[in-house]
Coordinates of C-alpha atoms and ligand atoms in Angstrom, one line a residue:
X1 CA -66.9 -35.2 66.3
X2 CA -67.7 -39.2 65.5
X3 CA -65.0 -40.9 64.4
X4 CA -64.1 -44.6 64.1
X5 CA -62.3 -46.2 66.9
X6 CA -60.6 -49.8 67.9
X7 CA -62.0 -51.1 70.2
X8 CA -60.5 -54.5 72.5
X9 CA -63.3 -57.0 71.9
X10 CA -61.1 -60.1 72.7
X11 CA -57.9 -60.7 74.5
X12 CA -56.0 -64.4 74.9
X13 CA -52.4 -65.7 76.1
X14 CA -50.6 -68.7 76.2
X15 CA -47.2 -69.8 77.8
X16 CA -45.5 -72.8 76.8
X17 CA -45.3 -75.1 79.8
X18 CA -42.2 -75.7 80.9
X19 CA -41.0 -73.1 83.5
X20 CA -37.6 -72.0 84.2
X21 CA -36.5 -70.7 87.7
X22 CA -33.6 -68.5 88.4
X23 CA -32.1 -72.0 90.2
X24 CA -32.4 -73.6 87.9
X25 CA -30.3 -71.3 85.6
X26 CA -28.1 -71.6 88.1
X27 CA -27.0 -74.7 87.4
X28 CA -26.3 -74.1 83.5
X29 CA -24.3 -70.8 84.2
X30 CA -22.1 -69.3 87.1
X31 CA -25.5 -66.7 88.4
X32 CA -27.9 -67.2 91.4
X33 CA -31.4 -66.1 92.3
X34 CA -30.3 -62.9 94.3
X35 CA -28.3 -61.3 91.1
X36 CA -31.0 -62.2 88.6
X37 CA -33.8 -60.8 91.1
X38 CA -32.3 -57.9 92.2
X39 CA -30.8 -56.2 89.0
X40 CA -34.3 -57.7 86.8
X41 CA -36.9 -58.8 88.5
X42 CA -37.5 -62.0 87.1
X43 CA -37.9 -65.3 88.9
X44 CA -39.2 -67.7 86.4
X45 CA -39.7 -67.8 82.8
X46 CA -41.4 -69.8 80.2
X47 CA -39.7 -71.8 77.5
X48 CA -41.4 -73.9 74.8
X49 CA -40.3 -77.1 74.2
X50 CA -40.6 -77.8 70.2
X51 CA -43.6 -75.6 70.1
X52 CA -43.0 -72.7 67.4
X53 CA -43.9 -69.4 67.3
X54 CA -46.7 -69.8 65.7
X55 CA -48.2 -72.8 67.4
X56 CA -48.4 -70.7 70.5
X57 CA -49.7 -68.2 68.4
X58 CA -52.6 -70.3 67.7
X59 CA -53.6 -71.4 71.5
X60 CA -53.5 -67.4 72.5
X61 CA -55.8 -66.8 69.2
X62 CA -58.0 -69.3 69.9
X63 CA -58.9 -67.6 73.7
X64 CA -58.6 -64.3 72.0
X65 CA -61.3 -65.1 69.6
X66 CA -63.7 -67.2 72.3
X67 CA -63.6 -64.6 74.3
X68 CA -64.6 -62.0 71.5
X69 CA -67.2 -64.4 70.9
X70 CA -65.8 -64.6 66.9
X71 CA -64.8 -67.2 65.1
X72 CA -61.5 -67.0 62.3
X73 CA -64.1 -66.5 59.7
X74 CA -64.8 -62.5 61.4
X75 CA -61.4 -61.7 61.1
X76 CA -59.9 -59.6 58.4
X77 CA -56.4 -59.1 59.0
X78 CA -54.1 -61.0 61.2
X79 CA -50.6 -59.3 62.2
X80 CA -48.1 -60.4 64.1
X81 CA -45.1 -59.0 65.8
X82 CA -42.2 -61.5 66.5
X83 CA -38.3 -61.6 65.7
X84 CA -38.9 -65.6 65.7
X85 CA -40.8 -66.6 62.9
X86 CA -41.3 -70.6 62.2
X87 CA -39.5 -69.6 58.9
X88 CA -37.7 -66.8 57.2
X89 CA -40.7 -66.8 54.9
X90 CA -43.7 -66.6 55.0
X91 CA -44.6 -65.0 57.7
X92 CA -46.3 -66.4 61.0
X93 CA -49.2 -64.8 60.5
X94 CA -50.1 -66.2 57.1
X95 CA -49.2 -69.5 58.8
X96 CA -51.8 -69.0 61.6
X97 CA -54.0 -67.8 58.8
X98 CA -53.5 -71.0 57.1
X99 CA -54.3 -73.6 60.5
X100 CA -56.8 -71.4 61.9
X101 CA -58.8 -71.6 58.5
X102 CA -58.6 -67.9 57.7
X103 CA -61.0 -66.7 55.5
X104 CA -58.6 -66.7 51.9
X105 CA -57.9 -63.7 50.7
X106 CA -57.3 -61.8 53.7
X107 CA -54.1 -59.7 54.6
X108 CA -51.9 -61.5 56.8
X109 CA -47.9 -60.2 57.6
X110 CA -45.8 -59.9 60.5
X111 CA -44.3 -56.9 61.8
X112 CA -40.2 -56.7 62.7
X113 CA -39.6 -54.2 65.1
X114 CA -38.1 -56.2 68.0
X115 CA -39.9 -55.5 71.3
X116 CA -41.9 -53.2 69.9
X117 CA -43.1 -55.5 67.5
X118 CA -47.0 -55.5 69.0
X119 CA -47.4 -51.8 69.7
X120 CA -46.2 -51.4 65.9
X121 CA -48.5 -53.9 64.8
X122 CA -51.1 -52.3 66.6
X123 CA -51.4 -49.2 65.1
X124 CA -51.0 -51.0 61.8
X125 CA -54.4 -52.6 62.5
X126 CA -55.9 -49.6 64.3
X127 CA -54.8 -46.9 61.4
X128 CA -56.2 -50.0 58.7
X129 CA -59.7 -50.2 60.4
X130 CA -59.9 -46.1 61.3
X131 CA -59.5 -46.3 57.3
X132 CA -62.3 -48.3 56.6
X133 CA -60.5 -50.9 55.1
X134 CA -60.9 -53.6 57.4
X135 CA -63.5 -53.9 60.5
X136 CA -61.7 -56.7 62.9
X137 CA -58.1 -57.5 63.5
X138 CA -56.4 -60.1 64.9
X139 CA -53.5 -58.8 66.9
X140 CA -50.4 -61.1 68.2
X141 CA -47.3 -60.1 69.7
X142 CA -45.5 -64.0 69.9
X143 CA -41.9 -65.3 70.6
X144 CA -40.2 -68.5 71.2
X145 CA -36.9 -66.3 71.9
X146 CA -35.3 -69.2 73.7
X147 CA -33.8 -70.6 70.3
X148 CA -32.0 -67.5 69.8
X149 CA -31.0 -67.6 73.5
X150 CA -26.6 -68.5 73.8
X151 CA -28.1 -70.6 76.6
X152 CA -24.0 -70.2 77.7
X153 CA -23.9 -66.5 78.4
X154 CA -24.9 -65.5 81.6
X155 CA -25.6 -61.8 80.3
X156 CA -28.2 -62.6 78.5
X157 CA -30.0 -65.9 78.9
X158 CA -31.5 -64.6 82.7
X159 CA -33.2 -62.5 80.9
X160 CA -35.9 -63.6 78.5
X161 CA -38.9 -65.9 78.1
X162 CA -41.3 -67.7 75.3
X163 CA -45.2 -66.5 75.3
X164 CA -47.7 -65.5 73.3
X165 CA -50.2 -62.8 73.3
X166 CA -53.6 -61.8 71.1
X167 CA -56.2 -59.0 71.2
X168 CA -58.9 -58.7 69.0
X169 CA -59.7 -55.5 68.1
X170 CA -63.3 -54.1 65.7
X171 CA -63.9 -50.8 64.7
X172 CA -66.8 -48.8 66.8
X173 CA -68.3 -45.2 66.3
X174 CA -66.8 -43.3 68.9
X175 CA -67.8 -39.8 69.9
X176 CA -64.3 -38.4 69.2
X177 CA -63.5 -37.5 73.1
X178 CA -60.9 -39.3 75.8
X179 CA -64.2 -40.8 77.1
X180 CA -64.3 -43.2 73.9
X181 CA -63.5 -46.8 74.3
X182 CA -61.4 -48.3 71.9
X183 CA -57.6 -47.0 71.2
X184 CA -57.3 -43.2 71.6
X185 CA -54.4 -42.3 70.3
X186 CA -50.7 -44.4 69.0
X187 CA -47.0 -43.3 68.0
X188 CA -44.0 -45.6 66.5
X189 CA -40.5 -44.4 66.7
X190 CA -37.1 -45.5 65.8
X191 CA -33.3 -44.2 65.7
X192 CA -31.0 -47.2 63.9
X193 CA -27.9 -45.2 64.8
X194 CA -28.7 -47.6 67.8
X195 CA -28.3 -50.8 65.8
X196 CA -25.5 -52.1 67.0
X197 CA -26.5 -52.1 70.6
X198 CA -29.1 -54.8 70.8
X199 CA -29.4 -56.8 68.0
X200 CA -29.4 -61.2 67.3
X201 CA -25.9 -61.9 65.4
X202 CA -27.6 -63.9 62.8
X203 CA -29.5 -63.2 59.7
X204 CA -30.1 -64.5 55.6
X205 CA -28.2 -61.8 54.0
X206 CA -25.3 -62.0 56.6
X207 CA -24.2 -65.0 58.5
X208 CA -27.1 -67.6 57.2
X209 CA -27.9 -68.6 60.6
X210 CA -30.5 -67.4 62.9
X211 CA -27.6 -66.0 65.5
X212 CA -27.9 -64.9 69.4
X213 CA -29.0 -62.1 71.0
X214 CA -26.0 -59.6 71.6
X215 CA -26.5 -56.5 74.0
X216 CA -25.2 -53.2 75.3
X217 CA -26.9 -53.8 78.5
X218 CA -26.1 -50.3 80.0
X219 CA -26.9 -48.8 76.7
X220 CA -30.0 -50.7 76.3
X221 CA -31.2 -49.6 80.2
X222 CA -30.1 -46.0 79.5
X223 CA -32.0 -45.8 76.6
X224 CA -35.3 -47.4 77.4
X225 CA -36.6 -45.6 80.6
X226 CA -36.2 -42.1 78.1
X227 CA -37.8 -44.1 75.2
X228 CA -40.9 -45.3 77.3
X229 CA -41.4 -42.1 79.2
X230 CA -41.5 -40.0 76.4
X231 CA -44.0 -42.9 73.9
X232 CA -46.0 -42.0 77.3
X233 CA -46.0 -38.3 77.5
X234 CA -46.8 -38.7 73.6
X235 CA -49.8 -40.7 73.6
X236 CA -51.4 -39.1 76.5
X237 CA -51.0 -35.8 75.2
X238 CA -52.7 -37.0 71.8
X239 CA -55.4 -38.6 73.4
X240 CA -55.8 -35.1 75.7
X241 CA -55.9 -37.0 78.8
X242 CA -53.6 -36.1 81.8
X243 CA -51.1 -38.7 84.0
X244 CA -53.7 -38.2 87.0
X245 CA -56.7 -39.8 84.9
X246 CA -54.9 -43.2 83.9
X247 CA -55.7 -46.2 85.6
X248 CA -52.8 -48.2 84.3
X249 CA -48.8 -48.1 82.8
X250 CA -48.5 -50.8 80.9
X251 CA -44.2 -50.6 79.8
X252 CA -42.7 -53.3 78.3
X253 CA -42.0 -56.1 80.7
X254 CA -37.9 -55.8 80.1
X255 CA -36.2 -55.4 83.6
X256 CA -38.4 -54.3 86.9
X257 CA -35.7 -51.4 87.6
X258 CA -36.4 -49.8 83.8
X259 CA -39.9 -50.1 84.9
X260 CA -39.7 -48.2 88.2
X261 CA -37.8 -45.6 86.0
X262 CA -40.3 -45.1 84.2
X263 CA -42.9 -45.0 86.9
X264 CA -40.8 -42.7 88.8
X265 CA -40.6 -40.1 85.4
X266 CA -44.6 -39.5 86.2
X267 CA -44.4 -40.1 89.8
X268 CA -46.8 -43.0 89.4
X269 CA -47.6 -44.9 92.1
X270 CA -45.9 -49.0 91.9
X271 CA -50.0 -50.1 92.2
X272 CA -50.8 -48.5 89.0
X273 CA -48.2 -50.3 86.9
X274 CA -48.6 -53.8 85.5
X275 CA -45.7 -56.3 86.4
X276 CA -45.3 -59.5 84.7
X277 CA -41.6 -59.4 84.1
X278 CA -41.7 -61.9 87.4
X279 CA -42.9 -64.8 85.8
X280 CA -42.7 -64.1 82.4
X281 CA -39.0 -62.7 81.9
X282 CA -38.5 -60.1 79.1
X283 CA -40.8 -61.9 76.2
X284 CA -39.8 -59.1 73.6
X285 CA -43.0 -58.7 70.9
X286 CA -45.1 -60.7 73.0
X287 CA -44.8 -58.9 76.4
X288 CA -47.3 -56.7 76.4
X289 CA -50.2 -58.5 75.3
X290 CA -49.4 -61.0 77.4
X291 CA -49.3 -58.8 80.2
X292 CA -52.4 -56.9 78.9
X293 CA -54.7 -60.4 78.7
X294 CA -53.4 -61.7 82.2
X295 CA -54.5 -58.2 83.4
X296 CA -58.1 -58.4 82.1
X297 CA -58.6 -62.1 82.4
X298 CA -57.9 -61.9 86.0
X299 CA -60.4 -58.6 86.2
X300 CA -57.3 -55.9 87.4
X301 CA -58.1 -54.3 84.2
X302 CA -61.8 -53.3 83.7
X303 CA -64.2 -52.2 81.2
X304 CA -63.5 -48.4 81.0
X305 CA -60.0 -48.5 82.5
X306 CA -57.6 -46.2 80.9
X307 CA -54.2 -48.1 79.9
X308 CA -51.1 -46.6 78.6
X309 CA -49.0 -48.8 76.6
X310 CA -45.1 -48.4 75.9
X311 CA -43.0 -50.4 74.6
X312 CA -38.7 -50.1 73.6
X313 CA -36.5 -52.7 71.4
X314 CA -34.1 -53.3 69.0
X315 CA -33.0 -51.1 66.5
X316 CA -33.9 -48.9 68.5
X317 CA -37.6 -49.1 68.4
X318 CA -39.9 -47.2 70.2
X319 CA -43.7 -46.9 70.7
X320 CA -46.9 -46.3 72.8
X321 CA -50.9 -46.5 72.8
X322 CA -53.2 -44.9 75.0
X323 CA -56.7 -47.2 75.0
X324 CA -59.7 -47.4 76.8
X325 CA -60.7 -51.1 77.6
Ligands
ACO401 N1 -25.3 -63.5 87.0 C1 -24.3 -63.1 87.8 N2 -23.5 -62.1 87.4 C2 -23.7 -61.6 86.2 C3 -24.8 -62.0 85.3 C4 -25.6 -63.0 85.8 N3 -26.6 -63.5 85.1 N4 -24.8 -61.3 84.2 C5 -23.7 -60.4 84.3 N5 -23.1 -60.6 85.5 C6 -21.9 -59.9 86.0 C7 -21.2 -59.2 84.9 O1 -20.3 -60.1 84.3 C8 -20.4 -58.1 85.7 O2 -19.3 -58.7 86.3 P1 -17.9 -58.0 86.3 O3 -18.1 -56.7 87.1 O4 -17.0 -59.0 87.1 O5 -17.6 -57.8 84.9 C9 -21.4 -57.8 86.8 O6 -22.4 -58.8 86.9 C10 -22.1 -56.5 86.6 O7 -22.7 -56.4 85.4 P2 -23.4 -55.1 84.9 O8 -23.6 -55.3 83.4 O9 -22.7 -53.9 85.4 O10 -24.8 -55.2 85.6 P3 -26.0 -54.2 85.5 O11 -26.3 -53.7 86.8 O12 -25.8 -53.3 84.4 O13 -27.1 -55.2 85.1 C11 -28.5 -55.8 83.2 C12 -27.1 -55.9 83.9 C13 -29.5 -56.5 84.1 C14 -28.4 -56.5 81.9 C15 -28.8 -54.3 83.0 O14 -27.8 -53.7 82.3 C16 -30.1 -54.1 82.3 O15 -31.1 -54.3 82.9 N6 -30.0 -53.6 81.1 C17 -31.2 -53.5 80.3 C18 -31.1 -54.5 79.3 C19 -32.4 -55.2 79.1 O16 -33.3 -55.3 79.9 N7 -32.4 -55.9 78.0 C20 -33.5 -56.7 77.6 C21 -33.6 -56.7 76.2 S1 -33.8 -55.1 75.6 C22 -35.4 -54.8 75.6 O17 -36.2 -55.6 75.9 C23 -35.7 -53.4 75.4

C-alpha cells in the first residue's frame, strides 16, 4: 500500500580540527596507547577548540544541505540531538536556525536523550513528515563533549570526542514494501531506573554548573550490547526484512568490543559493520551521523543499501532505524 516515507537526500559532517592521540593523553593522565586501544578501540579523537556546538553544527549543515542540492530556505524543521547546547536555552537548533537564515516560523528544538539523542530526533522528523506536517527535515546529532570531559580522570576522558553530523531527510511516496527507500521502520526506548549509571554531575536545577561525565563503566558495557541488539532485532522485524538482507550495522560508535558484541548477537560478519570509533572516539548524539556521512561520502554506503541503525545512552536510552539509502 503507498505510504509516505523519509527519504536521506543530504548527508554532511564536520570535526573540529585539532586531533587528539592516545599519546598524547598520555601525557595529561597515567594511560598509554595499548590500554586505551585494546579495551576501546579508539586511537585519536577530535576536540574543538572554542568552536560550540552549534558552530559545528553549522559547517555539517551546510554539506548536508549542498549535497541535497537545498538551500535553508527548503527546510521545515531543524532538530538536534546534543547534551551540549551553546546555552541552557534556547536550544541549538533554533540558534542554527537563526545563523543559517531559517525560514521564520519554522519548528526548531533539540532533543535530550544522550547518545541516542539523533536516532530520537530522527523519528521525531520521520513520524512529523509521515504526518504530513512537514516535507524536509534537517537532522543533527552534534557535541562538543570535551567541556564536560574531567580532563583528570583517566576513566573517562580516553573515551570521547567532539563532531558533528547532519542528514537531510524529504518525504517520498513509497510503495509500502522493504524495497522502499527512505526510513523503513524506527523505535525509542528508555528505563531511568538506570539513571544513576551514566549521567554528567551537573545541571540548572541541581548543582548550577554544567558538571562531568560520571559512569558505571561495567554497567554501561553490560547494558549496551543487549540494548543495541534488541533496537536491532526490533527495527528489522518492523521493516519485515531479515539479518541476511542488510548491507550494513550501524551501532553507536561507543567502545569497538560493545560493537563486536553486538555483531556477534547476529553473527554478522566485522565487514558489514561501520567503525568510526577509531578516529572519532565515543561522540555521543553525534556518532552516528557522523559515521553515516563518512560512510556515504566515501561511497561504502550506496544508493539502495540497507542500514540498520542503533544507538544506547544515558538515562538509559535506547533506539534503532532500519533505512534504505
Ligand atoms: N588507562 C589505564 N588504566 C585505566 C584507564 C586508562 N584510561 N581507565 C581505567 N583504568 C584502570 C582502572 O583504574 C582499573 O585499574 P584497577 O584494576 O587498578 O582498579 C583497570 O584499568 C581496569 O578497569 P576496568 O574498569 O575493569 O576496565 P574495563 O575492562 O571494564 O574497561 C571501559 C573500562 C573501557 C570503560 C569499559 O568498562 C567499557 O567499555 N565500558 C563501556 C562504557 C562506555 O563505552 N561508555 C561510553 C559512554 S556510554 C555510551 O556511549 C553508551
Amino acid at each position: 500500500m503507498k505510504c509516505i516515507r523519509s527519504e536521506i537526500i543530504g548527508w554532511g559532517h564536520y570535526l573540529p580540527p585539532k586531533v587528539l592521540t592516545n599519546d598524547d593523553l598520555s601525557k595529561m593522565v597515567d594511560t598509554n596507547d595499548e590500554w586505551i586501544s585494546t579495551r576501546t578501540g579508539i586511537k585519536s579523537r577530535h576536540v574543538s577548540e572554542g568552536q560550540t556546538t552549534a558552530d559545528i553544527s553549522v559547517k555539517a549543515s551546510e554539506m548536508a544541505l549542498k549535497n541535497a542540492g537545498l538551500t535553508i530556505s527548503d527546510i521545515d524543521l531543524i532538530v538536534v540531538g546534543t547534551l551540549t547546547p551553546d546555552n541552557t536555552t534556547p536550544s541549538v537548533a533554533a540558534k542554527i536556525g537563526g545563523v543559517m537564515g531559517a525560514r521564520p516560523g519554522m519548528p526548531t528544538f533539540d532533543v535530550a536523550a544522550a547518545c541516542s539523542g539523533f536516532v530520537y530526533a530522527l523519528t521525531v522528523a520521520d513520524n512529523m513528515i509521515r504526518l504530513g506536517q512537514i516535507k524536509t527535515a534537517l537532522v543533527i546529532g552534534a557535541e562538543t563533549l570535551s567541556n564536560i570531559v574531567d580532563w583528570t580522570d583517566r576513566n573517562t576522558c580516553v573515551l570521547f570526542g567532539d563532531g558533528a553530523g547532519a542528514v537531510v531527510i524529504r518525504a517520498k511516496e513509497g510503495d509500502g514494501t522493504s524495497q522502499d527507500t527512505g526510513i523503513l521502520s524506527t523505535r525509542l526506548y528508555s528505563d531511568g531506573s538506570q539513571y544513576n549509571s551514566l549521567y554528567v554531575s551537573g545541571g540548572v536545577s541541581t548543582t548550577k554548573t554544567a558538571g562531568f561525565v560520571v559512569m558505571n563503566g561495567k554497567e554501561v558495557f553490560k547494558f549496551a550490547v543487549g540494548a543495541l541488539a534488541e533496537a536491532s532485532e526490533a527495527v528489522m522485524k518492523d521493516g519485515g526484512v531479515s539479518v541476511d538482507e542488510v548491507d550494513w550495522f550501524l551501532p553507536h560508535q561507543a567502545n569497538i568490543r560493545i560493537i563486536e558484541g553486538v555483531g556477534h548477537k547476529f553473527g554478522i560478519s566485522d565487514d558489514k559493520i561501520i567503525v568510526t570509533v577509531d578516529h572519532h572516539g565515543n561522540t555521543s548524539a553525534a556518532s552516528i551521523p557522523l559515521a553515516l556521512s563518512e560512510s556515504l561520502e566515501s561511497g561504502k554506503v550506496k544508493k539502495g543499501d540497507l542500514v540498520v541503525i542503533s544507538a544506547m545512552g544515558a538515562g538509559f536510552t535506547w533506539g534503532g532505524v532500519l533505512v534504505r539509502i
